[in-house]
XYZ file of C-alpha atoms in Angstrom:
623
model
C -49.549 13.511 -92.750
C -52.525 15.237 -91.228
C -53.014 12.640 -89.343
C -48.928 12.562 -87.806
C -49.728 16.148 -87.069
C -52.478 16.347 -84.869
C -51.068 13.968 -82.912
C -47.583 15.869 -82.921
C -49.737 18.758 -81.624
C -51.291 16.628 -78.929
C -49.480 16.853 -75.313
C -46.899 14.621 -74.924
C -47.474 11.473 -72.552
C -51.179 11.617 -72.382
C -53.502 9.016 -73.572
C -55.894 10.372 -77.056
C -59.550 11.488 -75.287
C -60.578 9.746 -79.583
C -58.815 6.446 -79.359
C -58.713 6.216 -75.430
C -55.389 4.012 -75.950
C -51.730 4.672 -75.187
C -50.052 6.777 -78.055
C -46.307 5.515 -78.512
C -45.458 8.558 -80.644
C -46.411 10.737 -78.313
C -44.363 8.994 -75.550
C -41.076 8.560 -77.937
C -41.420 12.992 -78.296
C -41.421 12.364 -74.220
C -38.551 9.796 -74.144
C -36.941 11.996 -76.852
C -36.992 15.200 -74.967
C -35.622 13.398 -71.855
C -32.712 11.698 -74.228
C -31.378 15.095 -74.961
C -31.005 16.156 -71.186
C -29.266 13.193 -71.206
C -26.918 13.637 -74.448
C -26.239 16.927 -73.980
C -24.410 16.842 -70.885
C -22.501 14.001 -72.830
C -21.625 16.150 -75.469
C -19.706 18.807 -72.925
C -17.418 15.400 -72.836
C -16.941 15.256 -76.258
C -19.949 12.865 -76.960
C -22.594 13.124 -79.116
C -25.353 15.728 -79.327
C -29.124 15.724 -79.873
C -28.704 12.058 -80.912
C -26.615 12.756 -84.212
C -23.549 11.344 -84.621
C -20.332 13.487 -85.049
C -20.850 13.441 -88.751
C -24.140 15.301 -87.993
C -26.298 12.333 -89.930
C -29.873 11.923 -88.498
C -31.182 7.985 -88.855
C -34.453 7.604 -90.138
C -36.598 5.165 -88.488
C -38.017 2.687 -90.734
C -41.284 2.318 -88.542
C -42.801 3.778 -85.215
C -41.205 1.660 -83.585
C -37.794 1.662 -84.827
C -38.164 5.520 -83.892
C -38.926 4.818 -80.593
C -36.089 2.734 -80.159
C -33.702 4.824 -82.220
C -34.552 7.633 -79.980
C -33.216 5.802 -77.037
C -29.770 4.582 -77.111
C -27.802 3.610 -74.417
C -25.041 5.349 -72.972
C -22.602 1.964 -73.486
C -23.482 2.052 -76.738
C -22.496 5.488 -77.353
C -18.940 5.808 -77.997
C -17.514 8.985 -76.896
C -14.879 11.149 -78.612
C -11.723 10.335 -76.845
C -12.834 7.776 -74.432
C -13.486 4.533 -75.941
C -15.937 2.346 -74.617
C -15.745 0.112 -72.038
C -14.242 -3.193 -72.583
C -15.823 -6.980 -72.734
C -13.209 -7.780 -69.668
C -15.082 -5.131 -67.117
C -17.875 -7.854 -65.541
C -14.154 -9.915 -65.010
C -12.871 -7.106 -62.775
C -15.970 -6.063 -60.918
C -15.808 -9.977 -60.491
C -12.019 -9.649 -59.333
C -13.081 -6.890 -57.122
C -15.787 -8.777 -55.426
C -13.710 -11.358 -54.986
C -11.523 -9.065 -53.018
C -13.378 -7.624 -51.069
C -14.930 -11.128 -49.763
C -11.233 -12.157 -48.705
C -10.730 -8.935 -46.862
C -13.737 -9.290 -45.330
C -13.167 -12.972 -43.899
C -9.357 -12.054 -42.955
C -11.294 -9.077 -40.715
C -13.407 -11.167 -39.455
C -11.247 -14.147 -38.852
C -8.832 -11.539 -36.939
C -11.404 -10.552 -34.872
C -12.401 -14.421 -33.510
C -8.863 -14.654 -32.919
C -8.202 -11.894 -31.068
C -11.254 -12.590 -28.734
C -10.139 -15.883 -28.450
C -6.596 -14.865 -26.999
C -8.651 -12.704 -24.723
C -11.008 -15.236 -23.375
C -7.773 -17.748 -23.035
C -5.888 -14.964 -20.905
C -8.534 -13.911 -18.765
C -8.821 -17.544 -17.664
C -5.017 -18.545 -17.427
C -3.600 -15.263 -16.220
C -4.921 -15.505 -12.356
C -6.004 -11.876 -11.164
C -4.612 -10.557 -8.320
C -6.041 -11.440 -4.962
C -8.710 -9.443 -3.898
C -8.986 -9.138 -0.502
C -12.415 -7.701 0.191
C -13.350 -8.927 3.736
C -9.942 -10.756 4.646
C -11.493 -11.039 8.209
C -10.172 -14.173 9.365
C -8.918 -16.173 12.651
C -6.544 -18.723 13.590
C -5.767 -20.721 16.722
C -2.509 -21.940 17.016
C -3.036 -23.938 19.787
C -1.326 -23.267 23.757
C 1.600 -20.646 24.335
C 3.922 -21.282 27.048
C 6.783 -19.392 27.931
C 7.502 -15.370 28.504
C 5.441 -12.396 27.613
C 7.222 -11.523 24.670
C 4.853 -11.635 21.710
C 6.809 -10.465 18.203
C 4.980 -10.002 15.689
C 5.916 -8.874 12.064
C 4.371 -8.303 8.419
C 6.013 -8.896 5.132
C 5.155 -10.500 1.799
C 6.813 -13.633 1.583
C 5.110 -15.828 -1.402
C 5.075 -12.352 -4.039
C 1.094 -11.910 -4.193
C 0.797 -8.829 -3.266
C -0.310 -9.151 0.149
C 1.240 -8.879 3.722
C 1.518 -12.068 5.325
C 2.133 -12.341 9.197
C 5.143 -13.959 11.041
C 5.269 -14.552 14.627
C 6.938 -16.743 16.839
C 6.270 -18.221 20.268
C 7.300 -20.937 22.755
C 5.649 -24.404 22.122
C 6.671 -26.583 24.994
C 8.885 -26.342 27.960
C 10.058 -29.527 29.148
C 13.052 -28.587 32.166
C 13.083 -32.796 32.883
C 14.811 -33.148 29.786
C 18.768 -33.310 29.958
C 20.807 -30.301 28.904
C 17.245 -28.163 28.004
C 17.042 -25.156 29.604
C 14.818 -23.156 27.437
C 11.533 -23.523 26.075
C 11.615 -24.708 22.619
C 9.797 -22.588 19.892
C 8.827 -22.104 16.224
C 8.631 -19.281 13.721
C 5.472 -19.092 11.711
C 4.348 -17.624 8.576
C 0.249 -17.080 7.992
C -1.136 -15.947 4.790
C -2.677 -13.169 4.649
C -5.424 -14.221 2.649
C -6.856 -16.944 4.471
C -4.434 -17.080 7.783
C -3.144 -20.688 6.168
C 0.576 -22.027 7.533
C 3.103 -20.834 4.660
C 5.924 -22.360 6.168
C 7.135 -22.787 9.871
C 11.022 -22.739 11.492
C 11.948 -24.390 14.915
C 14.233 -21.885 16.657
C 16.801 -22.983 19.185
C 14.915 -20.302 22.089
C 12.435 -18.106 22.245
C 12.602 -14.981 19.840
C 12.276 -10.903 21.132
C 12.026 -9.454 17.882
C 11.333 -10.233 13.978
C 12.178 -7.670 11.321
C 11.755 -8.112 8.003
C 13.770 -6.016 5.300
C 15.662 -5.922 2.297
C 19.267 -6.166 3.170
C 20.574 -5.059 -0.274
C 18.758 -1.576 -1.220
C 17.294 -1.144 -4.401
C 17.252 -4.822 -5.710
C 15.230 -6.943 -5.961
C 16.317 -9.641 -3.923
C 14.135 -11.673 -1.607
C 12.892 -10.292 1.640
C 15.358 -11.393 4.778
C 13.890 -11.530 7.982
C 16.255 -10.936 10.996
C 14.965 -13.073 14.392
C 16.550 -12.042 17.551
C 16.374 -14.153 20.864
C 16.563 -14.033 24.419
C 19.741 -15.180 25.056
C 22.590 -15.526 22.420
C 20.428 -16.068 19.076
C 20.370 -13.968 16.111
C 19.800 -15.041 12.529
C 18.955 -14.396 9.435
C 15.653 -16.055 7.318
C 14.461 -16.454 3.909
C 11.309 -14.927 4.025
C 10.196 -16.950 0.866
C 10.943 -20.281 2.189
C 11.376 -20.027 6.138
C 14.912 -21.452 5.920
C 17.943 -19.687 7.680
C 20.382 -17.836 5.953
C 22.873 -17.822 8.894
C 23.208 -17.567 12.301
C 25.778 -15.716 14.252
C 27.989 -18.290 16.046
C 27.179 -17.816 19.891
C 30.625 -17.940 21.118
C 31.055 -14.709 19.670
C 28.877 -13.460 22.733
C 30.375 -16.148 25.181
C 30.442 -13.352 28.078
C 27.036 -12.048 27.615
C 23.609 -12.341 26.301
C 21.394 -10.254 23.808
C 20.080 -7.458 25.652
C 17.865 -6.025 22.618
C 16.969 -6.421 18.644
C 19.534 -6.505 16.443
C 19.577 -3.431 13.886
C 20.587 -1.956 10.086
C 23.616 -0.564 9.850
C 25.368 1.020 6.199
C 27.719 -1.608 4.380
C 30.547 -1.403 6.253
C 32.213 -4.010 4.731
C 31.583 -3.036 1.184
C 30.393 -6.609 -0.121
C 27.349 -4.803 -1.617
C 24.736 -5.699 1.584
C 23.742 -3.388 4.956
C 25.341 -5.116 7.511
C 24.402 -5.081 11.437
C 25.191 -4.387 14.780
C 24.059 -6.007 18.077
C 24.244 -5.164 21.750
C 25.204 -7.660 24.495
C 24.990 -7.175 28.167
C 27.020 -9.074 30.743
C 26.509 -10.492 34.122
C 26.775 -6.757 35.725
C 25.134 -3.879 34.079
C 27.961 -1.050 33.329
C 29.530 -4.408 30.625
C 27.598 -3.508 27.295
C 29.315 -4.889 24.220
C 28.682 -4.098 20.157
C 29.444 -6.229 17.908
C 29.405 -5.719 14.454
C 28.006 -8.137 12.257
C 28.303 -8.773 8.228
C 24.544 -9.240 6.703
C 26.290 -11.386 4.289
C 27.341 -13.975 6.370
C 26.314 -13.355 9.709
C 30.297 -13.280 10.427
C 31.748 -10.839 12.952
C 33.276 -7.331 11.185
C 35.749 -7.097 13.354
C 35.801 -7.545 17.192
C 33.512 -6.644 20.482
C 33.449 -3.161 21.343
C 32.740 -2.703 25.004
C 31.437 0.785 27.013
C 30.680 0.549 30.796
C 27.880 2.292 31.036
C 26.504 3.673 34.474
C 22.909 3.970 34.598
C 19.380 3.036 36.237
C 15.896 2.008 34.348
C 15.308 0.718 31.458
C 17.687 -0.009 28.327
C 17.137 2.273 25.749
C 18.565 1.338 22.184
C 20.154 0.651 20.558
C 18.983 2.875 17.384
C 21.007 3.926 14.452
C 20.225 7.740 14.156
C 21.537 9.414 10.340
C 22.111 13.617 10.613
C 21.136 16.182 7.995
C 24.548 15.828 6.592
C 24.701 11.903 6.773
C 26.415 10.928 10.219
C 25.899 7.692 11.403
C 25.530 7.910 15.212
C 24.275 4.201 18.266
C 21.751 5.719 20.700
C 21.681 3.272 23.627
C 21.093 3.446 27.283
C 19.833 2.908 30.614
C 17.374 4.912 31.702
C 19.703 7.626 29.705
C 20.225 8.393 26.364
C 23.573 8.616 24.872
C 25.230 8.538 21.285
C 28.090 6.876 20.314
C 29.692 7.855 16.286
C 29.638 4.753 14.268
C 33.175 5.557 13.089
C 34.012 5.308 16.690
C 33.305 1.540 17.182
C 34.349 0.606 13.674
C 37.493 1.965 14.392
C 38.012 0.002 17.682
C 36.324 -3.141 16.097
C 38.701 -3.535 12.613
C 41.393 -1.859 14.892
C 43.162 0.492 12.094
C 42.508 4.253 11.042
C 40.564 3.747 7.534
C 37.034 4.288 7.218
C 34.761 3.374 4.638
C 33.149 6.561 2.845
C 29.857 5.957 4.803
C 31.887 6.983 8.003
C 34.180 10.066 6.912
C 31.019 12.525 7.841
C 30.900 14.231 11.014
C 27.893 16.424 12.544
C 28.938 19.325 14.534
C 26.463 20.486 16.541
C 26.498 16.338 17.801
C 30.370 16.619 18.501
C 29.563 19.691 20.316
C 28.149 17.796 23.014
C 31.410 15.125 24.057
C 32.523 15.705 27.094
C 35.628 17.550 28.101
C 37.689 15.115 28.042
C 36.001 13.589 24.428
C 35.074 10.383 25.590
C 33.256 9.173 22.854
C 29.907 9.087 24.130
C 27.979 12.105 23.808
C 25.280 12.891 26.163
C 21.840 13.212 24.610
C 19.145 13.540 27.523
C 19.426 12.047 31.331
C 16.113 12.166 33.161
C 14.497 9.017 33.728
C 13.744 8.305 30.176
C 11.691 5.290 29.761
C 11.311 4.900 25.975
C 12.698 6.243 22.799
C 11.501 6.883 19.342
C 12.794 8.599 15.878
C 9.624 10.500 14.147
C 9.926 12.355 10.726
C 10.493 16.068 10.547
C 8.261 17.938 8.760
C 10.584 20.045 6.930
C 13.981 17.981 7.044
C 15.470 14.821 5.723
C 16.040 13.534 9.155
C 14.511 12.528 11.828
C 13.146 14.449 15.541
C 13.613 12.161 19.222
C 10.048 11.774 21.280
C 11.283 10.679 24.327
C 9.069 9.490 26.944
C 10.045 10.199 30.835
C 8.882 9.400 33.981
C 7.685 12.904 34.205
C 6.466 13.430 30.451
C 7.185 13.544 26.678
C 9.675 15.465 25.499
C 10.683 16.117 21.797
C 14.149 16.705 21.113
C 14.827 18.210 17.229
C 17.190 16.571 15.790
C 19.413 18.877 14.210
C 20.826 20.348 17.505
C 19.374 18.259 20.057
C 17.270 21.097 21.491
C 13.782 20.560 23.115
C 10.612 21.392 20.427
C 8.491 21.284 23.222
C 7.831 19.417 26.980
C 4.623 18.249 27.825
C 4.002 17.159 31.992
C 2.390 14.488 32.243
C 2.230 11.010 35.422
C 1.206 7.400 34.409
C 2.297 7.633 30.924
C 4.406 3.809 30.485
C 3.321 2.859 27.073
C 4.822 4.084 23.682
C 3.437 6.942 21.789
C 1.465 6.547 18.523
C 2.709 8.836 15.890
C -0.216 10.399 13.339
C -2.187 12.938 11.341
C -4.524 14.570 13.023
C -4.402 18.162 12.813
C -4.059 19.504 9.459
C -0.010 21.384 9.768
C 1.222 18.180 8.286
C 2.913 17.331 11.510
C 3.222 13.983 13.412
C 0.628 14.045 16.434
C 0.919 11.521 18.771
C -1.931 9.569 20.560
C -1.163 8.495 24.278
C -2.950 6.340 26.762
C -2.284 6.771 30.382
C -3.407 4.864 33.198
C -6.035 6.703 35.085
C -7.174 4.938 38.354
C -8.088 1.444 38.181
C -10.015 0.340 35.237
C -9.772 3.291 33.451
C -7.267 4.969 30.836
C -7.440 8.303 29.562
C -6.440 8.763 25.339
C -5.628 11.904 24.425
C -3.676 13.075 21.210
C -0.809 15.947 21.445
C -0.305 18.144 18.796
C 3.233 17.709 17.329
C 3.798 21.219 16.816
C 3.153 22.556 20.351
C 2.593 19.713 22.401
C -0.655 21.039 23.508
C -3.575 18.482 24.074
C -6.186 18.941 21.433
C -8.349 15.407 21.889
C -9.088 13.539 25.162
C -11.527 10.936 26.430
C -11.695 8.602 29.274
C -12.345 5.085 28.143
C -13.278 2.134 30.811
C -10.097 -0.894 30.072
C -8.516 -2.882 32.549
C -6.133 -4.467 30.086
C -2.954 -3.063 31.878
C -1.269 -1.963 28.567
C -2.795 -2.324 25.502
C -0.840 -1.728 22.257
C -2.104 0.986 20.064
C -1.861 1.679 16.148
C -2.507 4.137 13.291
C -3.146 4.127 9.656
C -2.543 7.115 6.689
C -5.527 7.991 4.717
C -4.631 9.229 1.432
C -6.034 13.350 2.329
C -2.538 12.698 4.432
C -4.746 11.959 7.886
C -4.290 9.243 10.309
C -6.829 6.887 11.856
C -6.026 5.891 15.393
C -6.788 2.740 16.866
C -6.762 1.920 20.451
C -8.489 -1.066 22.638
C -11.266 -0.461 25.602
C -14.116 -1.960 26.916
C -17.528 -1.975 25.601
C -19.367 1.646 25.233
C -22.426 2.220 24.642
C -23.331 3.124 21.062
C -25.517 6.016 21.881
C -25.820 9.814 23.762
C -23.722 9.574 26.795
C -27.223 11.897 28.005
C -28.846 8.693 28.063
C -29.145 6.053 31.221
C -26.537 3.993 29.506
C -23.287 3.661 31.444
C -19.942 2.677 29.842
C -17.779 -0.062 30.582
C -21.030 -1.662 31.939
C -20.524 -4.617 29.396
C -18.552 -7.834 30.928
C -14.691 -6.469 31.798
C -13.019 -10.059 29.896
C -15.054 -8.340 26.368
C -12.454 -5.600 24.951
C -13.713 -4.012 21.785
C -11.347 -2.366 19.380
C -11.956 1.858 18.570
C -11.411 3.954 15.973
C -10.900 7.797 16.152
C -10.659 9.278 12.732
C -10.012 13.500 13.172
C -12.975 14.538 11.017
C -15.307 13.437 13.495
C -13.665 13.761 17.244
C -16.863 13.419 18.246
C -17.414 10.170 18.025
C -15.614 6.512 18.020
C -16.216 3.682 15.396
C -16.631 0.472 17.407
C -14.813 -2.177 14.717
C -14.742 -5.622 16.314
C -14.183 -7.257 19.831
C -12.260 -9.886 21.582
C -12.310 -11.849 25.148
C -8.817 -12.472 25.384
C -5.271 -10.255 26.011
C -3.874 -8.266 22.993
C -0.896 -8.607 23.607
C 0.324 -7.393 19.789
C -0.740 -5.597 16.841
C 0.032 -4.496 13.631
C -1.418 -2.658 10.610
C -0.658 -3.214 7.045
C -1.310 -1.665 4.111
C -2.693 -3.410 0.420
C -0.969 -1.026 -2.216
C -3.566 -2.772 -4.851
C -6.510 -1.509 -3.252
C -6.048 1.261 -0.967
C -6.961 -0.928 1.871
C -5.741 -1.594 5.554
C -6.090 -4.669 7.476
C -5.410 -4.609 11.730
C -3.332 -8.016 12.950
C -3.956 -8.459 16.612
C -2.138 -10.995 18.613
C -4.476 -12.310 21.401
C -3.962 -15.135 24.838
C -7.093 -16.169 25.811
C -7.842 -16.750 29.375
C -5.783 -19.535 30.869
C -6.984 -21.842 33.561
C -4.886 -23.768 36.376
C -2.318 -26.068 34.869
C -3.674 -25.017 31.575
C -1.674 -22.685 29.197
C -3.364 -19.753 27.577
C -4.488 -20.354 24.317
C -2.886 -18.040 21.046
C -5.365 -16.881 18.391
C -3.881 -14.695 15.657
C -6.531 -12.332 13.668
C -6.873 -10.259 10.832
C -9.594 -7.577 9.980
C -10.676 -5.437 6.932
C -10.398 -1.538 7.833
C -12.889 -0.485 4.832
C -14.937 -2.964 5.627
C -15.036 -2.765 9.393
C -15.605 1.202 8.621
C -19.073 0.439 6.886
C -19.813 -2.639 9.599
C -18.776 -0.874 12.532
C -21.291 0.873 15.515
C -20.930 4.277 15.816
C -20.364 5.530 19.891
C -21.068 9.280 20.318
C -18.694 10.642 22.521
C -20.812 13.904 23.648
C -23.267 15.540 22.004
C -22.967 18.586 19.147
C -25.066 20.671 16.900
C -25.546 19.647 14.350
C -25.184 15.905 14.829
C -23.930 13.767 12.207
C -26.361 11.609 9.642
C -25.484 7.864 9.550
C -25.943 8.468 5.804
C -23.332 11.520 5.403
C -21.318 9.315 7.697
C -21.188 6.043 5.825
C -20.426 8.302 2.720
C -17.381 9.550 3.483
C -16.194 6.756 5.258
C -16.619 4.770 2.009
C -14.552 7.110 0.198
C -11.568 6.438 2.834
C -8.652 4.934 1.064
C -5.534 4.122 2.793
C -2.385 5.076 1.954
C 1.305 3.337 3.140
C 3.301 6.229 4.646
C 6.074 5.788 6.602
C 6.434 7.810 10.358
C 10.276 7.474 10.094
C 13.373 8.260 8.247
C-alpha cells in the first residue's frame, strides 16, 4: 500500500527518476483524468458520468492492467440514456453512401464529356460567318463594248451576310447579223467574298439601271432585282438564282422607248406587293407616257397615261416623292421640275373614280401650286435644273429637294416647296454627295466642279446654310468621276472622291501635285476630324466609271466597289475590271497627304488610333 501511494503522489505521466522505466499507473491517473473531460460532456446527454454506470457501481479492476483498460472505454461502447447505440447495419450505409456518391460523381463527369463533345461537334459543323477582313479583291471580266452606261448595284443574293455586286454590260455587237440591232449583253452577279461568278443572265439589250429591293415590305421574301434597258426592256430578277420573274411585254410601249429607271410605287392593286411605274418617251419630246405596272406580274394596271410636256435639258425623274401627311406625288421633267398626284394617273389609267386608301390623301400646300386652270401638273422649280435628288430632313419624316442648276444648288424644303438656301456656283455637272460633316446632324453635301483643265475643285456645303466650310483643289483629268460616302457610327460621314497622285507630304516642300503619270488616279478619303489632311487608299490606271459603297452589318465594316475601263487601243475594246476594297483596312494601309500645314500637327500614332476605332454604320440619306 505504501508502495501504491508514493507512486499515486508522483506526477502523472512522468517516468520514476528510481526505476527509470515507464509507470502505467501513473499514465492510467493521466488517461483517467482525460476520460472524464470526455464523459462528462456525455453525461449533459444523458450518458454516463465519471465512468460509473447509471446505477452508480464502480468496477474494480482485477489487475493494473485491467484498470488501465477499464478506465478507457469507448464511446460505442457506451450506451447512452435515450439513444441506443449504433447499429451492426451502419458500415452497410456508409457503404451505400459511398456507393452514391461514386455514381453521382461519374454521371457529373460523364455530363461534362458530353457536353464538350456537342461543343467541339458544333463548332466544327456549324460554319461561322464569313469574315471579311481584307476582302480586297479584283476581277476582269474580259472586253466591254457598247454605250457608256455602267449600272452597277449591291445586294445579298446567296443569304451570307455579305453584299454581293451585280452589274451588267454589253458583250458583243455583231450589226452583220440578220434582224440584230443591239448589242447583246449579260447580267452578272460577283461574290463579295472572293469576286467569284454567282450566277449570270443574258438580257435581250443593254441595261440603264439595276435596283435591287424587296417588293413585299416586311417579309421575308427573296430580294427582286428590277433591270431597266435602253429601249423597251424592263424586268424583274430573282436575286437568289439570276432567273427572271417577268418581263413587261414590249408592245405595251409600242410608240415609245424607256426614257429612265423604272421606280416603287405603293400597292395599287392590293395583291399584297409595291407595284411600279415607268416613263416612256416618243419620237418627239412633249409625248411622255406612264404606265403603271403590277410588281406581281409585270402586267399593265391599267392603261398609258400621256402628258406633253414642253421643256429643254435634261430629263429629270421620274421620282416618287411621299408628304408629311402621306401624298404620293411623280416628279419628272425636262430641264424642269414638275409634280404630278399619283391619284391623278391612277385615275386616268383604271379609268373610274375609286381609289385605293394609299391615294385618298392630299397635301395642301402641293395643291396650292396647280395652275389656274388645275391642270394637274404642279410646277415645282423651272431654271435650268440639271439634276434632282430627295435628302432626309433633319427634323421631319419626309424628305428636302437638292436641286442642281446650271447656275447652282438649290434646296427646296419639302413641306412647302420653299428655298432653305441658294448657293452660286459655274461648272458644277456632277451629282452631289450627301454626308456628315459638321456636327448639327444635317446632310452636307460634297461637290466637285471642274476647274480649268486638269483640275477639279471639292468642296463640302454645309446643309444648314449652304455656306462652304471645306475646299481643296485636287489635280484629275478624269472628266467626271463618281463620288461616295460612308456613316461612321459617332453619326459622321467619310467622303470619298478620285484624283491624281499627291504627294504624301508638306505642300511647303519642293514636291508638286499631280506630278505623278495623269493615266494613275488614286482614290481619297476626307474624314471631318482631320480636314487637314487626305488618306490616300488605293489607285487605279483605268476610267471609274462606277462606284458603290456597302456596308457589313456583322462587323461594322465598309467595302468601296469601283467599276473601272482600262485604256482601249485601236480596234481593241476597253477592258472591264470590277474591284472591291476594305475601308478599315485601307484606313490603317493608307498614306497620309497633308493638305496645309497646322499647329499642332497630327502624330501618325494618335492618327492610326482613332482611325482603328472607326466603325461603320449603314444609314440611309433618304426617306
Amino acid at each position: 500500500m505504501a508502495t501504491v501511494l508514493s507512486r499515486a503522489l508522483k506526477l502523472p505521466g512522468k517516468k520514476s527518476p528510481d526505476l527509470g522505466e515507464y509507470d502505467p499507473l501513473t499514465q492510467a491517473d493521466s488517461d483517467e483524468s482525460e476520460d472524464d473531460l470526455v464523459l462528462n460532456l456525455q453525461q449533459k446527454n444523458g450518458g454516463v458520468k465519471n465512468g460509473k454506470s447509471p446505477l452508480g457501481e464502480v468496477p474494480e479492476p482485477d489487475s493494473d492492467a485491467e484498470a488501465v483498460g477499464a478506465a478507457k472505454p469507448h464511446l460505442s461502447e457506451v450506451a447512452t440514456e435515450g439513444y441506443p447505440s449504433e447499429p451492426l447495419g451502419g458500415l452497410e450505409q456508409k457503404a451505400t453512401s459511398s456507393i452514391v456518391s461514386y455514381v453521382r460523381t461519374s454521371v457529373f463527369l460523364l455530363t461534362l464529356v458530353i457536353s464538350m463533345i456537342l461543343v467541339l461537334v458544333c463548332a466544327f459543323l456549324i460554319p461561322c460567318p464569313p469574315r471579311d477582313l481584307h476582302s480586297t479583291w479584283s476581277r476582269h471580266l474580259g472586253p466591254q463594248r457598247g454605250g457608256d452606261l455602267s449600272p452597277l448595284e449591291l445586294a445579298d443574293v446567296n443569304g451570307d451576310g455579305l453584299r454581293d455586286v451585280l452589274l451588267s454590260f454589253v458583250t458583243s455587237r455583231n450589226g452583220s447579223a440578220v434582224g440584230v440591232s443591239r448589242p447583246a449583253a449579260i447580267l452578272v452577279c460577283l461574290s463579295g467574298m472572293n469576286g467569284s461568278t454567282l450566277w449570270l443572265s443574258p438580257l435581250p439589250e443593254e441595261a440603264r439601271d439595276i435596283t435591287c429591293l424587296d417588293l413585299i415590305p416586311g417579309s421575308v421574301a427573296e430580294t427582286i432585282c428590277l433591270v431597266t434597258g435602253t429601249h423597251k426592256m424592263f424586268s424583274a430578277f430573282n436575286a437568289t438564282s439570276g432567273k427572271a420573274i417577268w418581263t413587261l411585254n414590249p408592245n405595251y410601249l409600242s410608240n415609245g422607248t424607256l426614257a429612265a429607271p423604272g421606280v416603287v410605287l405603293p400597292d395599287l392593286d392590293e395583291d399584297g406587293v409595291r407595284d411600279l411605274v415607268v416613263l416612256a418617251i416618243g419620237e418627239s419630246q412633249p409625248d411622255l407616257c406612264f404606265l403603271l405596272v403590277s410588281g406581281r406580274t409585270g402586267s399593265p394596271v391599267g392603261r398609258p397615261v400621256k402628258y406633253n410636256i414642253v421643256g429643254v435639258g435634261n430629263l429629270i425623274g421620274p421620282q416618287v416623292y411621299v408628304t408629311t401627311n402621306g401624298a404620293v406625288y411623280i416628279l419628272f421633267g425636262f430641264g424642269n421640275i414638275q409634280a404630278v398626284a399619283l391619284r391623278d394617273i391612277f385615275v386616268q389609267a383604271q379609268n373610274r373614280d375609286s381609289l385605293p386608301p394609299s391615294l385618298q390623301i392630299e397635301e395642301p400646300e402641293w395643291e396650292k401650286r396647280r395652275s389656274i386652270n388645275l391642270s394637274e401638273l404642279i410646277d415645282i422649280y423651272s431654271d435650268g435644273v440639271e439634276l434632282l435628288q430627295m435628302v432626309k430632313a433633319p427634323d421631319s419624316n419626309c424628305s428636302n429637294l437638292l436641286i442642281t442648276a446650271r447656275q447652282g444648288l438649290v434646296l427646296l424644303r419639302g413641306q412647302n416647296l420653299t428655298p432653305s438656301w441658294t448657293l452660286s456656283l459655274q461648272g458644277l455637272h456632277s451629282q452631289p454627295t450627301p454626308g456628315y460633316f459638321t456636327d448639327d446632324q444635317t446632310l452636307d453635301f460634297l461637290l466637285q466642279i471642274q476647274d480649268g483643265v486638269g483640275m477639279k475643285k471639292m468642296m463640302v456645303v454645309d446643309g444648314d446654310s449652304g455656306s462652304v466650310t471645306w475646299t481643296y483643289n485636287a489635280p484629275c483629268h478624269m472628266k467626271e468621276t463618281p463620288t461616295t460616302s460612308a456613316v461612321t457610327s459617332d453619326q459622321k460621314s467619310v467622303f470619298l472622291f478620285w484624283a491624281e497622285g499627291m504627294s504624301a507630304v508638306s505642300p511647303s516642300s519642293d514636291a508638286i501635285p499631280g506630278t505623278g503619270p495623269p493615266s494613275l488616279h488614286h482614290l481619297y478619303l476626307l474624314h471631318p476630324a482631320f480636314p487637314s489632311l487626305l488618306l490616300d487608299l488605293a489607285n487605279a490606271t483605268g476610267t471609274v466609271t462606277a462606284s458603290e459603297v456597302g456596308i457589313n452589318d456583322l462587323w461594322k465594316d465598309a467595302f468601296y466597289v469601283t467599276r473601272t475601263t482600262g485604256p482601249s487601243s485601236e480596234g481593241h475594246p476597253a477592258p472591264l475590271v470590277v474591284s472591291k476594297l476594305s475601308l478599315r483596312w485601307a484606313l490603317m494601309e493608307g498614306q497620309v497627304v497633308q493638305l496645309e500645314d497646322t499647329t499642332p500637327k497630327i502624330g501618325r500614332g494618335e492618327l492610326r488610333r482613332f482611325l482603328s476605332r472607326i466603325k461603320f454604320v449603314d444609314l440611309p440619306y433618304q426617306m
